[in-house]
Short mmCIF file of C-alpha atoms and ligand atoms in Angstrom, two decimals:
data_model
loop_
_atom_site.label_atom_id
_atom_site.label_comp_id
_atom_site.label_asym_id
_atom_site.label_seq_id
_atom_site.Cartn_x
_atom_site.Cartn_y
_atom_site.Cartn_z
CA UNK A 1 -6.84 0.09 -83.63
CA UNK A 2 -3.89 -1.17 -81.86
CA UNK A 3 -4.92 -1.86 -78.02
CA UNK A 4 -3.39 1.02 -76.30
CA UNK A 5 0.54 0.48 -74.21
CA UNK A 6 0.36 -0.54 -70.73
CA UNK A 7 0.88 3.16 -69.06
CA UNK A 8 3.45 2.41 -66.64
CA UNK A 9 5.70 -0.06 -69.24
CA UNK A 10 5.42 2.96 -72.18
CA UNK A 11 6.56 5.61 -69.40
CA UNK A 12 9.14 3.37 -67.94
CA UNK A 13 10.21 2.34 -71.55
CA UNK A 14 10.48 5.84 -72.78
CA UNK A 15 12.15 7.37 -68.92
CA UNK A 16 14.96 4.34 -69.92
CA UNK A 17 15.82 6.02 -73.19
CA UNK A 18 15.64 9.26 -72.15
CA UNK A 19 18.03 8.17 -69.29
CA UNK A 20 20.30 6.74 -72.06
CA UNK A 21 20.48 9.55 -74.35
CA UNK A 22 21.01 12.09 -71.61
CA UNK A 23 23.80 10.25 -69.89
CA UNK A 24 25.59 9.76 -73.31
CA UNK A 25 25.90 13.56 -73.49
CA UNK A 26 26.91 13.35 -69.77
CA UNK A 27 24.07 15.17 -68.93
CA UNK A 28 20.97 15.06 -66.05
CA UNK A 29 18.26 13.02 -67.43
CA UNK A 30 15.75 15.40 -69.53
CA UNK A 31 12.45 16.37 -68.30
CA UNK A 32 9.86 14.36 -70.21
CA UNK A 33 6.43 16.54 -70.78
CA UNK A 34 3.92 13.86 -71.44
CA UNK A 35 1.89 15.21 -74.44
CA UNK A 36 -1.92 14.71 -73.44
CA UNK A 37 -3.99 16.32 -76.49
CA UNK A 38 -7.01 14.21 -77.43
CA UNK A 39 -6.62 11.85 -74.04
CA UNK A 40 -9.29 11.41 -71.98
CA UNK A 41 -8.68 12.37 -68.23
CA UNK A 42 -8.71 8.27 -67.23
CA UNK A 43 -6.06 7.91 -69.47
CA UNK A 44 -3.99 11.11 -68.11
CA UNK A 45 -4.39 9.29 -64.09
CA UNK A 46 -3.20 6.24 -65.63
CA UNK A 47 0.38 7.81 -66.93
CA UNK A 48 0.41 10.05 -63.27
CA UNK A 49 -0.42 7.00 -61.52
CA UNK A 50 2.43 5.52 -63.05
CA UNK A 51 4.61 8.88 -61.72
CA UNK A 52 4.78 11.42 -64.36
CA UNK A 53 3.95 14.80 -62.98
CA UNK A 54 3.95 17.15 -66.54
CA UNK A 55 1.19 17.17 -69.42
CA UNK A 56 1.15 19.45 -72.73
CA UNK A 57 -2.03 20.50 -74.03
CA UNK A 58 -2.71 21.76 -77.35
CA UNK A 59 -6.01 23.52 -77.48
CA UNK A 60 -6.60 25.88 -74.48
CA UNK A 61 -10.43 24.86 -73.99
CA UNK A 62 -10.16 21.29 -74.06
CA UNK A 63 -7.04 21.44 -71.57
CA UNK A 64 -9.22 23.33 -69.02
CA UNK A 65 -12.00 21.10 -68.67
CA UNK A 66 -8.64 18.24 -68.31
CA UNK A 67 -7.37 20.77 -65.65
CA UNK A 68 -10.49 21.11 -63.47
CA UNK A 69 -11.05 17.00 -63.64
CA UNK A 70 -7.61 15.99 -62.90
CA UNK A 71 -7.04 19.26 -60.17
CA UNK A 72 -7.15 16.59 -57.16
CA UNK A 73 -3.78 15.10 -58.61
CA UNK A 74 -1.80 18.36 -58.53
CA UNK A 75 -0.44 18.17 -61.85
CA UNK A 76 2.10 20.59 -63.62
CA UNK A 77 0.24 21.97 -67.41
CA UNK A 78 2.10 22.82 -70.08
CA UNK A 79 0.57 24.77 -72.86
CA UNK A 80 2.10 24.04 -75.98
CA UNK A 81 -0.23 24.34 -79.11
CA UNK A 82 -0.91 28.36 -80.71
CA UNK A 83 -1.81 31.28 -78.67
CA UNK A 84 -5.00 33.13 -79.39
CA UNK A 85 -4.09 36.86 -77.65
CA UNK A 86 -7.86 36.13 -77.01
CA UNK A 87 -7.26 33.18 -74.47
CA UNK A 88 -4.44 34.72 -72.53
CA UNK A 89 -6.34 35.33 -69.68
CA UNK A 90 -7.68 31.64 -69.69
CA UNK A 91 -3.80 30.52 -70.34
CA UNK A 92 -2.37 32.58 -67.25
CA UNK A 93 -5.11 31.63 -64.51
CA UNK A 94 -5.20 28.08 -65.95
CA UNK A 95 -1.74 26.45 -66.80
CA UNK A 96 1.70 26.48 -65.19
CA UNK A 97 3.58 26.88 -67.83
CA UNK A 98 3.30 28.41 -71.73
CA UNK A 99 5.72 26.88 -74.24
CA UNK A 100 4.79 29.08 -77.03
CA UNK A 101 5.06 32.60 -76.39
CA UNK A 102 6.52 34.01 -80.05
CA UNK A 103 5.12 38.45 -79.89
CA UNK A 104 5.05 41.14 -77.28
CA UNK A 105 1.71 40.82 -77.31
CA UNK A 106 1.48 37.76 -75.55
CA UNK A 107 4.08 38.55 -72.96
CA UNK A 108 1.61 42.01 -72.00
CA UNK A 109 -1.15 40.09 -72.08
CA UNK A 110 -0.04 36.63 -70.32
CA UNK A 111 1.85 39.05 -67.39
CA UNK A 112 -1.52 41.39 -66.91
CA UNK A 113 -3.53 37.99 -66.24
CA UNK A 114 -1.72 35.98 -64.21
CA UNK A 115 -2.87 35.73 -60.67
CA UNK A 116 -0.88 36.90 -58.02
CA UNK A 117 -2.34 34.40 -55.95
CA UNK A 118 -0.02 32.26 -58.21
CA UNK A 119 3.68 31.44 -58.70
CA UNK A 120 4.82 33.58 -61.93
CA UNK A 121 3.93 32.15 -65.12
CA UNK A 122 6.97 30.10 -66.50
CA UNK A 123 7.54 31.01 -70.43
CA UNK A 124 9.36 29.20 -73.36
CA UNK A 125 9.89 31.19 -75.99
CA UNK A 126 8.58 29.32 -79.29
CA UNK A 127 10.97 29.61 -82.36
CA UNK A 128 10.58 29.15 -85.64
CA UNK A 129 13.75 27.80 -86.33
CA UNK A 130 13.29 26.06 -89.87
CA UNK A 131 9.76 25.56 -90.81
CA UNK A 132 8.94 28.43 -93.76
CA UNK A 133 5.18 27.21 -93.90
CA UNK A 134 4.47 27.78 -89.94
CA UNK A 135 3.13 30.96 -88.89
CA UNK A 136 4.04 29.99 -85.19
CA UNK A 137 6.93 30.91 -83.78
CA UNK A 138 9.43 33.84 -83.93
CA UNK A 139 12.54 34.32 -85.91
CA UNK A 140 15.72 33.57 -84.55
CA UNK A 141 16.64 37.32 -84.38
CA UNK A 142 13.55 38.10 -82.92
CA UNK A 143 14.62 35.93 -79.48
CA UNK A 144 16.24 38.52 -77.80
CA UNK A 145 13.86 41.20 -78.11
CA UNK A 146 11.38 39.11 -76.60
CA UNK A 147 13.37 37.48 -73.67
CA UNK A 148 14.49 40.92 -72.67
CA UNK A 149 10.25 41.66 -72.55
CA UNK A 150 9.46 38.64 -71.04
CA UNK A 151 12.26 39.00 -68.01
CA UNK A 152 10.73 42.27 -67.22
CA UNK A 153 7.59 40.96 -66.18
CA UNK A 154 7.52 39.36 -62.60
CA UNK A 155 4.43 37.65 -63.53
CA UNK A 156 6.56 35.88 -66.01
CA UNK A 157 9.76 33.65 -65.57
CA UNK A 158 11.43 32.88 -68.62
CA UNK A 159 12.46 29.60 -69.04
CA UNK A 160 14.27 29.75 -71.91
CA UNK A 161 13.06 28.16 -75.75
CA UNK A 162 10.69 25.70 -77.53
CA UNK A 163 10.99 24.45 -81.23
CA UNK A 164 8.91 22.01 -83.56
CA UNK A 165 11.65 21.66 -86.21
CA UNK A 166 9.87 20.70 -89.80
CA UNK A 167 8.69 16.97 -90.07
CA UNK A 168 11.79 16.32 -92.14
CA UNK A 169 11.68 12.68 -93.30
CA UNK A 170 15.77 13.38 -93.72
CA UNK A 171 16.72 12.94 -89.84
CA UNK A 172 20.38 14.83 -90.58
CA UNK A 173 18.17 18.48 -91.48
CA UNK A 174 15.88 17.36 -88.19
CA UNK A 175 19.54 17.09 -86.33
CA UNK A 176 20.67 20.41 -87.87
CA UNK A 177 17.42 22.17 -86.39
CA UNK A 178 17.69 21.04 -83.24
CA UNK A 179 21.60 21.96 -83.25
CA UNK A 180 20.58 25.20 -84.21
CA UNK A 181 18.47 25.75 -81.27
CA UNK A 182 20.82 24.75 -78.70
CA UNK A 183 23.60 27.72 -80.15
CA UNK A 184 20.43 30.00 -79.98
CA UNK A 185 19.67 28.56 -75.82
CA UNK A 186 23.19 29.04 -75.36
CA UNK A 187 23.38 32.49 -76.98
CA UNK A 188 20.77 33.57 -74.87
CA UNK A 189 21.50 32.63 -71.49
CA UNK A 190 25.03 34.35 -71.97
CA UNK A 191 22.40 38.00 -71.74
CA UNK A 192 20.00 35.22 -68.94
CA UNK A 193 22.26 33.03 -66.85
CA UNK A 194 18.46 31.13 -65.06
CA UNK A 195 17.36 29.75 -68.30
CA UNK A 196 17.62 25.68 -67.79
CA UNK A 197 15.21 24.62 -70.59
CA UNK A 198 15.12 23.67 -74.04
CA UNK A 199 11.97 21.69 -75.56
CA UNK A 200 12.67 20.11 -78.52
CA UNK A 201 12.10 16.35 -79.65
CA UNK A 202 8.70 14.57 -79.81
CA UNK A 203 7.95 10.47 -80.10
CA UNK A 204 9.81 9.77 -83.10
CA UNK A 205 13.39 11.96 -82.45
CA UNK A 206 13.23 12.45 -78.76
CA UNK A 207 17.02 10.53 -78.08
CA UNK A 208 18.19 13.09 -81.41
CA UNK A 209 16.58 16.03 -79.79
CA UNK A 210 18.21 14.98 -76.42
CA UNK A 211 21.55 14.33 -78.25
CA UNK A 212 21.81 17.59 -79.32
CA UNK A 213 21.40 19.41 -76.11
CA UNK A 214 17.32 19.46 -74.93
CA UNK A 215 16.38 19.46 -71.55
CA UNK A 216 12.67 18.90 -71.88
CA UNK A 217 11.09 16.27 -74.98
CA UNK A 218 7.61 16.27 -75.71
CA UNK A 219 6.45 12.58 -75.71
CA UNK A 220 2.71 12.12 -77.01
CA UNK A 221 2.11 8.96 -79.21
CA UNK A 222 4.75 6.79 -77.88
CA UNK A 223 3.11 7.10 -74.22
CA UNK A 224 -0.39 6.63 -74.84
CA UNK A 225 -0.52 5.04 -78.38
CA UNK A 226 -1.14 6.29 -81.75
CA UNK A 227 -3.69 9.54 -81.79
CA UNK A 228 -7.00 8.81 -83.37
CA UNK A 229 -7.05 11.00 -86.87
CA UNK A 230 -8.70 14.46 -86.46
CA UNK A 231 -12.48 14.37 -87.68
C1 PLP B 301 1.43 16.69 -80.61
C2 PLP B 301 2.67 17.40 -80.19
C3 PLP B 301 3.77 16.71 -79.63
C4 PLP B 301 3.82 15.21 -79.46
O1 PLP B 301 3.80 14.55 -80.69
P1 PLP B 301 4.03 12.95 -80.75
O2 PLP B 301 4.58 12.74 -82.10
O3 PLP B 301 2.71 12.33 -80.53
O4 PLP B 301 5.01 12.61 -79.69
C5 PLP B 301 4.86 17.45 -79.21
N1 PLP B 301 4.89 18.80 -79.33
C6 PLP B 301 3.88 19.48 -79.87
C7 PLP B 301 3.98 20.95 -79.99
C8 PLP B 301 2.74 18.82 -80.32
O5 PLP B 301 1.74 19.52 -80.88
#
């Protein structure tokens, strides 16, 4: 195994391209949600030490047990792996934001668990924008319905949307997927003028993701080093 990136030279490395992709669409930098799945809370305080405030988590169960270690740090927890209806109520008391909300379902049952002690739930919409083989995800004409049910729950705040556009090896159909995206983001927040985000991009097309209009890249092996292979 390669020895793991210094934290604070992979963030810095990867904030400098982000910075150089977003200005060359004349654009604010994009957010950068640093993708935590398999890391070990030392190596999550490592990357906040070295500033970054926003994690993704996969797998609900093994993000709460990150959540309640790391709550001293005040960190901002993205859910962005599958949504069991079953762990909604574990979702809404737990993280501070969901990025893959795709049925009604899961708006009803996010909105009826979220604390009111808490700031609403904020909500990406998850579409399936290209990927025939993924059951995650809306369709495309599906996104309306769903933003309409989403912005009538104060529990909720939606956001806006969230793709993960196939693993095409062919970067131009990657491009195309993330181009369609951004006319559906724009589509929608003609009907939802507060939307502001769009994830889309992850270690390997981030700058191509960011080119095409994201506001928020998901950024997991090129931060902490390469992911050990599931068992
Ligand atoms: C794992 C994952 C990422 C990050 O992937 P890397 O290639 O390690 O950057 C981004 N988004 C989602 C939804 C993921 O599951």
């Amino acid at each position: 195994m390669p020895a793991p990136p210094d934290p604070s030279a992979a963030l810095a490395r990867i904030l400098s391209l982000i910075g150089n992709a977003s200005r060359a669409r004349g654009r604010p930098a994009a957010r950068l949600l640093a993708v935590s799945k398999t890391r070990p809370p030392p190596a999550i305080a490592a990357i906040a030490a070295a500033g970054q405030r926003a994690f993704g988590e996969n797998y609900v169960q093994e993000a709460l047990l990150k959540i309640e270690a790391l709550r001293p740090l005040g960190l901002e927890w993205h859910l962005i792996g599958h949504l069991q209806s079953n762990k909604a109520e574990l979702t809404a008391r737990a993280f501070d934001w969901v990025q893959t909300v795709d049925r009604p379902k899961l708006v009803a049952a996010l909105a009826r668990h979220r604390p009111t002690a808490l700031a609403p739930l904020n909500v990406l919409i998850q579409v399936n924008i290209d990927d025939e083989t993924s059951k995650s995800g809306c369709r495309p004409q599906e996104v309306a319905t769903l933003a309409a049910a989403i912005a009538a729950q104060p529990r909720l705040r939606l956001r806006g949307l969230m793709a993960i556009p196939a693993p095409e090896p062919d970067f131009d159909r990657r491009r195309a997927a993330f181009r369609a995206m951004a006319a559906l983001f724009v589509a929608l927040r003609a009907d939802h003028p507060g939307l502001d985000t769009l994830s889309m991009g992850m270690s390997e097309d981030f700058a191509t993701a960011i080119e095409e209009g994201a506001t928020m890249v998901r950024v997991g092996s090129a931060l902490f080093g390469p992911r050990p292979p599931k068992p």
